[in-house]
Coordinates of C-alpha atoms in Angstrom, one line a residue:
X1 CA 145.9 99.5 56.1
X2 CA 145.5 96.0 55.0
X3 CA 141.9 95.1 54.1
X4 CA 140.6 91.8 55.3
X5 CA 138.3 90.1 52.7
X6 CA 135.7 87.5 54.0
X7 CA 134.3 84.9 51.6
X8 CA 130.7 85.6 50.5
X9 CA 129.5 82.4 52.1
X10 CA 130.8 83.4 55.5
X11 CA 129.1 86.9 55.2
X12 CA 125.8 85.1 54.4
X13 CA 126.1 82.8 57.4
X14 CA 126.9 85.9 59.7
X15 CA 123.9 87.6 58.3
X16 CA 121.6 84.6 58.8
X17 CA 122.8 84.2 62.4
X18 CA 122.1 87.8 63.2
X19 CA 118.7 87.5 61.7
X20 CA 117.9 84.3 63.7
X21 CA 119.0 86.0 66.9
X22 CA 116.8 88.9 66.2
X23 CA 113.9 86.7 65.4
X24 CA 114.4 84.6 68.5
X25 CA 114.1 87.4 70.9
X26 CA 110.2 87.8 70.7
X27 CA 108.9 91.1 72.0
X28 CA 105.8 91.0 74.3
X29 CA 102.7 92.3 72.4
X30 CA 101.7 95.7 73.6
X31 CA 98.1 94.6 74.0
X32 CA 99.2 91.7 76.4
X33 CA 101.6 93.9 78.1
X34 CA 98.9 96.6 78.8
X35 CA 96.3 94.1 80.0
X36 CA 98.8 92.3 82.5
X37 CA 100.6 95.5 83.5
X38 CA 104.0 94.3 82.4
X39 CA 106.7 96.9 81.9
X40 CA 109.8 96.6 79.7
X41 CA 111.9 95.4 82.6
X42 CA 109.5 92.7 83.5
X43 CA 108.9 91.8 79.8
X44 CA 112.7 91.2 79.4
X45 CA 112.4 88.8 82.5
X46 CA 109.6 86.9 81.0
X47 CA 111.2 86.6 77.5
X48 CA 111.9 83.0 77.6
X49 CA 108.1 82.4 78.0
X50 CA 107.2 84.6 75.0
X51 CA 106.3 82.9 71.6
X52 CA 105.1 84.7 68.6
X53 CA 102.6 82.1 67.0
X54 CA 100.9 84.0 64.1
X55 CA 98.7 81.1 63.1
X56 CA 95.3 81.6 61.4
X57 CA 92.3 79.2 60.9
X58 CA 89.6 80.5 58.4
X59 CA 86.2 79.2 58.4
X60 CA 82.8 80.1 57.0
X61 CA 81.4 82.2 59.9
X62 CA 84.6 83.0 61.9
X63 CA 88.4 83.2 61.6
X64 CA 90.8 82.9 64.5
X65 CA 94.3 84.4 64.4
X66 CA 96.5 83.5 67.4
X67 CA 99.0 86.3 67.8
X68 CA 101.2 85.4 70.8
X69 CA 101.5 83.2 73.9
X70 CA 103.2 83.7 77.3
X71 CA 103.9 81.2 79.9
X72 CA 105.6 77.8 80.5
X73 CA 105.0 74.2 79.9
X74 CA 101.9 73.9 82.1
X75 CA 100.3 77.4 81.8
X76 CA 99.8 79.8 78.9
X77 CA 98.3 83.2 78.3
X78 CA 97.0 83.2 74.7
X79 CA 96.3 86.4 72.8
X80 CA 94.0 86.0 69.7
X81 CA 91.6 87.7 67.3
X82 CA 88.4 86.3 66.3
X83 CA 86.9 87.8 63.2
X84 CA 83.1 87.0 62.5
X85 CA 81.6 87.0 59.0
X86 CA 79.5 90.0 58.1
X87 CA 76.5 87.6 57.9
X88 CA 76.8 87.2 61.8
X89 CA 74.9 89.9 63.4
X90 CA 76.7 91.3 66.6
X91 CA 74.9 93.4 69.2
X92 CA 75.6 97.2 68.6
X93 CA 77.2 99.2 71.2
X94 CA 76.3 98.2 74.8
X95 CA 73.1 96.4 73.7
X96 CA 74.0 93.0 75.1
X97 CA 76.6 90.5 75.9
X98 CA 78.1 88.1 73.4
X99 CA 81.0 85.6 73.4
X100 CA 82.1 82.1 72.6
X101 CA 80.8 79.2 74.5
X102 CA 83.8 77.0 73.5
X103 CA 87.3 78.1 74.6
X104 CA 89.6 75.1 75.1
X105 CA 93.3 74.4 74.8
X106 CA 94.5 70.8 74.5
X107 CA 97.3 68.6 72.9
X108 CA 96.2 67.5 69.5
X109 CA 96.5 63.8 70.6
X110 CA 94.4 64.3 73.6
X111 CA 90.8 63.1 73.5
X112 CA 89.3 65.8 75.9
X113 CA 90.0 69.4 76.5
X114 CA 88.1 70.1 79.8
X115 CA 91.3 70.0 81.9
X116 CA 92.7 72.7 84.2
X117 CA 91.4 76.2 84.5
X118 CA 90.4 78.7 81.8
X119 CA 90.0 82.5 82.2
X120 CA 89.2 84.7 79.2
X121 CA 89.1 88.5 79.1
X122 CA 87.5 90.5 76.2
X123 CA 90.0 93.2 75.3
X124 CA 88.8 95.0 72.2
X125 CA 86.3 95.1 69.4
X126 CA 86.8 96.8 65.9
X127 CA 84.0 96.0 63.5
X128 CA 83.5 92.2 63.5
X129 CA 87.0 91.6 65.0
X130 CA 87.2 90.8 68.8
X131 CA 90.5 90.4 70.7
X132 CA 90.7 88.1 73.6
X133 CA 93.3 87.1 76.1
X134 CA 92.7 83.6 77.6
X135 CA 94.8 82.0 80.5
X136 CA 95.0 78.2 80.5
X137 CA 96.6 76.2 83.3
X138 CA 97.0 72.7 84.4
X139 CA 98.7 70.5 87.1
X140 CA 101.0 68.7 84.7
X141 CA 102.9 69.6 81.6
X142 CA 101.3 70.1 78.2
X143 CA 101.7 66.9 76.2
X144 CA 104.5 66.7 73.8
X145 CA 103.8 67.8 70.2
X146 CA 101.3 70.5 69.0
X147 CA 98.6 72.4 70.9
X148 CA 95.2 73.2 69.6
X149 CA 93.1 76.3 70.7
X150 CA 89.4 75.8 69.8
X151 CA 87.2 78.9 69.9
X152 CA 83.5 79.2 68.7
X153 CA 79.9 78.6 69.4
X154 CA 79.2 82.3 69.8
X155 CA 76.0 83.5 71.5
X156 CA 74.4 86.7 72.3
X157 CA 72.6 86.5 75.6
X158 CA 70.4 83.4 74.9
X159 CA 70.6 83.6 71.1
X160 CA 73.1 81.6 69.1
X161 CA 75.1 83.6 66.5
X162 CA 77.0 80.7 65.0
X163 CA 77.8 77.1 66.1
X164 CA 80.9 77.1 64.2
X165 CA 84.2 76.4 66.1
X166 CA 87.6 77.4 64.8
X167 CA 90.8 75.6 65.6
X168 CA 94.3 77.0 65.5
X169 CA 97.3 74.6 65.9
X170 CA 101.0 75.3 66.7
X171 CA 104.0 73.9 68.5
X172 CA 104.6 75.5 71.8
X173 CA 108.2 76.7 72.6
X174 CA 107.5 78.6 75.7
X175 CA 110.2 78.2 78.5
X176 CA 109.1 80.3 81.3
X177 CA 110.3 79.7 84.8
X178 CA 108.7 77.1 87.2
X179 CA 109.9 76.6 90.7
X180 CA 109.1 73.8 93.0
X181 CA 109.7 73.0 96.6
X182 CA 108.7 70.6 99.3
X183 CA 106.4 71.4 102.3
X184 CA 108.2 70.0 105.4
X185 CA 107.5 69.7 109.0
X186 CA 110.2 70.7 111.5
X187 CA 111.0 67.0 111.8
X188 CA 111.7 67.0 108.1
X189 CA 108.6 65.0 107.0
X190 CA 107.4 66.0 103.6
X191 CA 103.7 66.8 103.8
X192 CA 103.2 68.6 100.5
X193 CA 104.6 70.4 97.6
X194 CA 104.7 74.1 96.3
X195 CA 104.9 75.3 92.7
X196 CA 105.7 79.0 92.0
X197 CA 105.7 80.8 88.7
X198 CA 105.5 84.3 87.6
X199 CA 101.8 83.7 87.0
X200 CA 100.7 81.5 89.9
X201 CA 101.2 79.9 93.2
X202 CA 99.9 76.3 93.8
X203 CA 100.4 74.0 96.7
X204 CA 99.3 70.5 97.5
X205 CA 99.1 68.7 100.9
X206 CA 99.4 65.0 101.5
X207 CA 96.7 63.2 103.4
X208 CA 97.1 63.6 107.0
X209 CA 98.9 67.1 106.8
X210 CA 97.5 69.7 109.2
X211 CA 97.5 73.0 107.2
X212 CA 96.6 76.1 109.1
X213 CA 93.4 77.7 107.8
X214 CA 92.1 81.3 108.0
X215 CA 88.5 82.4 108.2
X216 CA 87.8 84.5 105.2
X217 CA 84.2 85.5 104.6
X218 CA 83.1 82.6 106.8
X219 CA 85.1 80.0 104.7
X220 CA 88.2 78.4 106.0
X221 CA 90.9 78.8 103.5
X222 CA 94.7 78.2 103.6
X223 CA 96.8 81.4 103.6
X224 CA 99.5 82.0 101.0
X225 CA 102.3 84.7 101.4
X226 CA 105.3 85.8 99.4
X227 CA 108.3 86.5 101.5
X228 CA 111.3 88.6 100.8
X229 CA 114.7 87.9 102.5
X230 CA 113.5 90.2 105.3
X231 CA 110.5 88.0 106.0
X232 CA 108.3 90.9 104.8
X233 CA 105.2 89.4 103.3
X234 CA 102.7 90.1 100.6
X235 CA 99.5 88.2 100.4
X236 CA 99.6 85.9 97.3
X237 CA 95.9 86.3 96.7
X238 CA 92.7 84.4 97.5
X239 CA 93.1 80.7 97.3
X240 CA 90.8 78.5 95.5
X241 CA 90.5 74.8 95.4
X242 CA 89.6 72.1 98.0
X243 CA 90.8 69.0 99.8
X244 CA 94.6 69.0 99.6
X245 CA 95.0 71.1 96.4
X246 CA 95.0 74.9 96.5
X247 CA 96.3 77.7 94.4
X248 CA 95.9 81.3 93.2
X249 CA 96.6 83.2 90.0
X250 CA 98.3 86.4 90.1
X251 CA 96.4 89.5 88.6
X252 CA 99.8 90.6 87.2
X253 CA 103.0 88.6 86.8
X254 CA 105.3 88.2 89.6
X255 CA 109.0 89.2 89.7
X256 CA 110.4 86.0 91.2
X257 CA 113.7 87.9 92.0
X258 CA 111.7 89.7 94.8
X259 CA 110.8 86.3 96.5
X260 CA 113.0 84.3 98.8
X261 CA 110.4 82.0 100.3
X262 CA 106.7 81.4 100.3
X263 CA 104.5 80.7 103.3
X264 CA 101.5 78.5 102.8
X265 CA 99.1 77.4 105.6
X266 CA 101.7 78.1 108.2
X267 CA 104.6 76.3 106.4
X268 CA 107.5 78.3 105.1
X269 CA 109.3 76.9 102.0
X270 CA 112.5 78.6 100.8
X271 CA 111.6 79.1 97.1
X272 CA 112.1 82.0 94.7
X273 CA 115.0 83.8 92.8
X274 CA 115.6 86.5 95.6
X275 CA 118.3 86.4 98.2
X276 CA 118.7 82.9 99.6
X277 CA 117.7 82.4 103.3
X278 CA 119.1 79.9 105.8
X279 CA 117.6 76.4 106.1
X280 CA 116.5 77.0 109.7
X281 CA 115.3 80.6 108.9
X282 CA 112.8 82.0 111.4
X283 CA 110.7 84.1 108.9
X284 CA 108.5 85.8 111.4
X285 CA 111.4 86.8 113.8
X286 CA 113.3 88.2 110.9
X287 CA 110.1 90.1 109.7
X288 CA 109.6 91.7 113.2
X289 CA 113.4 92.7 113.3
X290 CA 113.0 94.3 110.0
X291 CA 109.9 96.2 110.9
X292 CA 111.4 97.3 114.2
X293 CA 114.3 98.8 112.3
X294 CA 111.9 100.6 109.9
X295 CA 110.1 102.0 113.0
X296 CA 113.3 103.1 114.6
X297 CA 114.3 105.0 111.5
X298 CA 111.1 106.8 111.8
X299 CA 112.3 108.0 115.1
X300 CA 110.3 105.6 117.4
X301 CA 111.5 103.1 119.8
X302 CA 109.8 99.7 118.9
X303 CA 110.4 98.4 122.5
X304 CA 107.9 100.8 123.7
X305 CA 105.0 99.4 121.8
X306 CA 103.1 96.2 121.2
X307 CA 103.8 94.6 117.8
X308 CA 101.5 92.5 116.0
X309 CA 100.7 91.6 112.3
X310 CA 98.2 90.5 109.8
X311 CA 98.8 86.9 110.8
X312 CA 97.0 87.4 114.1
X313 CA 93.3 87.1 114.7
X314 CA 92.9 90.1 117.0
X315 CA 89.1 90.3 117.5
X316 CA 89.8 91.2 121.1
X317 CA 91.3 94.5 119.8
X318 CA 89.2 95.2 116.6
X319 CA 85.7 94.9 115.6
X320 CA 84.9 93.8 112.0
X321 CA 83.8 97.5 111.3
X322 CA 87.1 98.7 112.6
X323 CA 89.1 96.3 110.4
X324 CA 87.3 97.4 107.4
X325 CA 87.7 101.0 108.4
X326 CA 91.5 100.4 108.7
X327 CA 91.6 98.9 105.2
X328 CA 89.6 101.9 103.9
X329 CA 92.0 104.4 105.6
X330 CA 95.1 102.6 104.3
X331 CA 93.9 101.8 100.8
X332 CA 95.8 104.6 99.0
X333 CA 99.0 103.4 100.5
X334 CA 98.5 99.6 100.0
X335 CA 100.0 98.1 97.0
X336 CA 98.4 94.8 95.9
X337 CA 98.9 92.2 98.4
X338 CA 100.8 94.4 100.9
X339 CA 100.2 93.7 104.5
X340 CA 100.3 96.4 107.4
X341 CA 101.9 95.8 110.6
X342 CA 101.0 97.5 113.8
X343 CA 102.7 99.1 116.9
X344 CA 100.2 99.9 119.6
X345 CA 100.9 102.7 122.1
X346 CA 98.7 101.3 124.9
X347 CA 98.9 104.5 127.0
X348 CA 97.9 106.9 124.2
X349 CA 95.6 104.4 122.3
X350 CA 97.6 105.2 119.2
X351 CA 98.3 102.8 116.4
X352 CA 101.5 103.3 114.4
X353 CA 100.8 101.5 111.2
X354 CA 103.6 100.6 108.7
X355 CA 103.3 99.7 105.1
X356 CA 105.7 99.0 102.2
X357 CA 104.7 100.8 99.0
X358 CA 107.1 100.3 96.2
X359 CA 110.5 101.8 97.1
X360 CA 109.3 103.6 100.2
X361 CA 107.9 102.9 103.7
X362 CA 104.8 104.7 105.1
X363 CA 103.9 105.4 108.6
X364 CA 100.4 106.1 109.6
X365 CA 99.5 107.4 113.2
X366 CA 96.0 106.3 113.8
X367 CA 93.5 106.5 116.5
X368 CA 89.9 105.4 116.8
X369 CA 87.2 108.0 116.1
X370 CA 85.8 108.9 119.5
X371 CA 82.4 109.6 117.7
X372 CA 82.2 106.7 115.2
X373 CA 79.2 106.6 112.8
X374 CA 76.1 105.0 114.1
X375 CA 75.6 103.0 110.9
X376 CA 77.7 99.9 111.2
X377 CA 78.1 99.7 107.3
X378 CA 79.8 103.2 107.3
X379 CA 83.5 102.3 107.6
X380 CA 85.0 105.4 106.3
X381 CA 85.1 107.3 109.5
X382 CA 86.2 104.7 112.1
X383 CA 89.7 105.9 112.2
X384 CA 91.4 109.3 112.3
X385 CA 95.0 110.3 111.5
X386 CA 96.5 111.8 114.5
X387 CA 99.5 113.0 112.5
X388 CA 100.2 113.3 108.8
X389 CA 101.4 110.2 107.0
X390 CA 105.1 110.1 106.8
X391 CA 107.4 108.3 104.2
X392 CA 111.1 107.1 104.1
X393 CA 113.0 105.7 101.2
X394 CA 113.4 101.9 101.5
X395 CA 117.1 102.5 100.3
X396 CA 117.9 104.4 103.4
X397 CA 117.1 101.6 105.8
X398 CA 119.7 98.8 106.1
X399 CA 118.5 95.2 105.8
X400 CA 118.7 93.0 108.9
X401 CA 120.5 89.8 109.1
X402 CA 118.3 86.7 108.7
X403 CA 117.2 85.3 112.2
X404 CA 117.3 81.5 112.6
X405 CA 115.5 78.9 114.8
X406 CA 117.9 77.4 117.3
X407 CA 118.0 73.6 117.4
X408 CA 116.2 72.0 120.3
X409 CA 119.6 71.2 121.7
X410 CA 120.7 74.8 121.4
X411 CA 117.6 76.1 122.9
X412 CA 118.0 73.7 125.9
X413 CA 121.5 75.0 126.5
X414 CA 120.2 78.5 126.4
X415 CA 117.1 78.0 128.6
X416 CA 118.2 75.5 131.2
X417 CA 122.0 75.4 131.1
X418 CA 124.8 73.3 129.8
X419 CA 124.4 70.6 132.5
X420 CA 120.9 69.7 131.0
X421 CA 121.2 66.6 128.7
X422 CA 118.7 66.1 126.0
X423 CA 117.1 62.6 125.8
X424 CA 114.4 62.7 122.9
X425 CA 112.6 65.3 120.8
X426 CA 109.3 65.2 119.0
X427 CA 107.8 67.6 116.6
X428 CA 104.3 69.0 116.0
X429 CA 102.5 71.4 113.7
X430 CA 100.0 73.1 116.1
X431 CA 100.6 75.4 119.0
X432 CA 103.5 73.3 120.2
X433 CA 106.2 73.1 117.5
X434 CA 108.4 70.6 119.4
X435 CA 108.9 69.1 122.8
X436 CA 112.2 67.9 124.2
X437 CA 112.7 65.4 127.2
X438 CA 116.0 66.1 129.1
X439 CA 117.7 65.3 132.4
X440 CA 119.0 67.9 134.7
X441 CA 121.3 67.1 137.8
X442 CA 119.6 70.0 139.6
X443 CA 116.2 68.4 139.3
X444 CA 116.7 64.7 139.8
X445 CA 113.8 62.3 139.6
X446 CA 111.6 64.6 137.7
X447 CA 110.2 64.5 134.2
X448 CA 111.8 67.6 132.5
X449 CA 110.4 69.0 129.2
X450 CA 111.4 72.0 127.2
X451 CA 108.6 73.1 124.6
X452 CA 108.8 75.5 121.7
X453 CA 105.5 77.2 121.2
X454 CA 104.2 78.7 117.8
X455 CA 105.5 82.1 119.0
X456 CA 109.0 80.8 119.1
X457 CA 109.1 80.9 122.9
X458 CA 111.0 78.2 124.9
X459 CA 109.4 77.0 128.1
X460 CA 110.8 74.5 130.5
X461 CA 108.2 72.4 132.4
X462 CA 108.8 69.8 135.0
X463 CA 106.6 67.2 136.6
X464 CA 107.1 65.1 139.7
X465 CA 109.7 65.6 142.5
X466 CA 112.9 64.0 143.7
X467 CA 111.0 61.0 145.2
X468 CA 109.2 60.3 141.8
X469 CA 112.4 58.8 140.4
X470 CA 111.1 59.2 136.8
X471 CA 113.2 57.5 134.1
X472 CA 112.1 58.3 130.5
X473 CA 110.7 55.4 128.4
X474 CA 112.4 55.6 125.0
X475 CA 110.3 56.6 121.9
X476 CA 107.3 57.3 124.0
X477 CA 107.3 61.2 123.3
X478 CA 104.7 62.7 121.1
X479 CA 103.2 66.0 120.1
X480 CA 99.6 66.3 119.0
X481 CA 98.2 69.8 118.5
X482 CA 98.4 71.5 121.9
X483 CA 99.2 68.4 123.9
X484 CA 102.6 66.6 124.8
X485 CA 102.6 63.1 126.0
X486 CA 105.4 61.0 127.3
X487 CA 105.9 57.9 129.5
X488 CA 108.2 57.4 132.5
X489 CA 109.1 54.3 134.5
X490 CA 108.8 54.8 138.3
X491 CA 112.4 54.0 138.6
X492 CA 115.2 51.8 136.9
X493 CA 113.7 48.3 136.3
X494 CA 110.3 49.1 137.7
X495 CA 107.2 47.8 135.9
X496 CA 105.1 50.9 137.0
X497 CA 104.8 53.5 134.2
X498 CA 103.5 57.0 134.5
X499 CA 101.9 58.3 131.2
X500 CA 102.1 62.1 131.6
X501 CA 100.5 64.8 129.4
X502 CA 100.8 68.6 129.1
X503 CA 98.2 70.7 127.4
X504 CA 99.2 74.2 126.3
X505 CA 96.7 77.0 126.3
X506 CA 96.7 80.8 126.3
X507 CA 93.5 81.8 128.4
X508 CA 94.4 85.6 128.1
X509 CA 96.7 88.0 126.6
X510 CA 100.3 87.4 127.8
X511 CA 99.2 84.4 129.9
X512 CA 100.3 80.8 129.4
X513 CA 98.9 77.7 131.0
X514 CA 99.9 74.1 131.1
X515 CA 97.4 71.5 132.3
X516 CA 99.0 68.4 133.5
X517 CA 97.6 64.8 133.3
X518 CA 98.9 61.5 134.7
X519 CA 97.8 57.9 134.6
X520 CA 99.6 54.9 136.1
X521 CA 99.9 51.5 134.4
X522 CA 101.8 48.2 134.9
X523 CA 104.1 47.0 132.2
X524 CA 103.5 43.4 130.9
X525 CA 106.0 41.0 132.3
X526 CA 107.8 40.5 129.0
X527 CA 108.4 44.4 128.7
X528 CA 109.3 45.1 132.3

């Protein structure tokens, strides 16, 4: 066999290249991985955001050693050790709290460091060395150049231990994933933006947007959900913020490949690295279809039960104590953020409750305790399990096809018939999602509307009669919350205009009511 001889210079280059490759693939520090509950698979996903820093600043009273960072160009987890000199007396054992009063991260060229949010966790203490993990975030990217971590001014309860502040400086190379999307109304108007990373979800609304709020602990907050391609949702966490700016930080990093869209304050934004969803995706209809299929595979016919979800305020069905009791009963099966769905058997007063837990589905058959505890604060015995909890592997249940919203024109043809002709459409963000004005040869002279409600229902509504001779006045259709308004001439060329309004309400379960209003006015001569 002929031997192939390589020049020594080429061998050196190959060895250097292999060494650079190995060094470039930073491994997540086990301390950080344990604190953030990151397994090997997730660590590999987050690898572009990992940087081994290994920078030390030594002072008189304290030394700081930055070990590693994890994140992207606007948020970082920083793992570091602080070693205090032997002359600094630390509390022994559990005698008292101590920690730094100064923990900041900033660009070395920035004049102030009090930007964004800071969260720090005490991880370990060995002798005079303390390990911390701090999370820093901001709305915009870190400035170009080096970053400076400042830690110091340690106190124990109200006593100063040292006023010294150590500063460690390094050049960040973290390239973690940041996904961004626009919040749009059904009409295509942009009313905000969403940013999703493995570490956080943040969203901003423009002035004049109308985000839906949830009452949580007496406070109105916008909801945030992470949706997979089946529409199944996980709560993103409690929102914080105010005005038009809101966000939540995840307790453990999120696998973006499990997310196909986010739902914030009632708006669905396709965003994530999971299976792509159609542009006109009906997330809630897809979700119900998916849960219906799960229930069917458990041997129950979903058509026989009343379906409702975590999105609905059903205080007509549950007391607060019963809601808390449900959460207590289901807590062992609820992964973080998972949301139960319910199928109510009205005749037997049974509640079939479904949950997704990892790679399996769980079915609970619950009924109210006929003898609930007298103490309203005792929520542990509000519900009984009528049957043992059952499970099914998620892999055994086929996925449903994504369901989509029909366009207003498609909905008109389905609800009224092909003879109906659309004239104008207006969009809203409240109980009425859109309203369409149309003509129908079978209803001449009438004002004809087709409305889509928040539940995805399509309801034709007509006003007037054949004698009215209504002719739609262009560009006068509007939707505001639960009310539709439009103007119609009394006939071709008439200067008499009827301003019509329809208010949509649900006075009771399964009941829909439209309240009509009408005023008559005369057009100015130049407009007639």
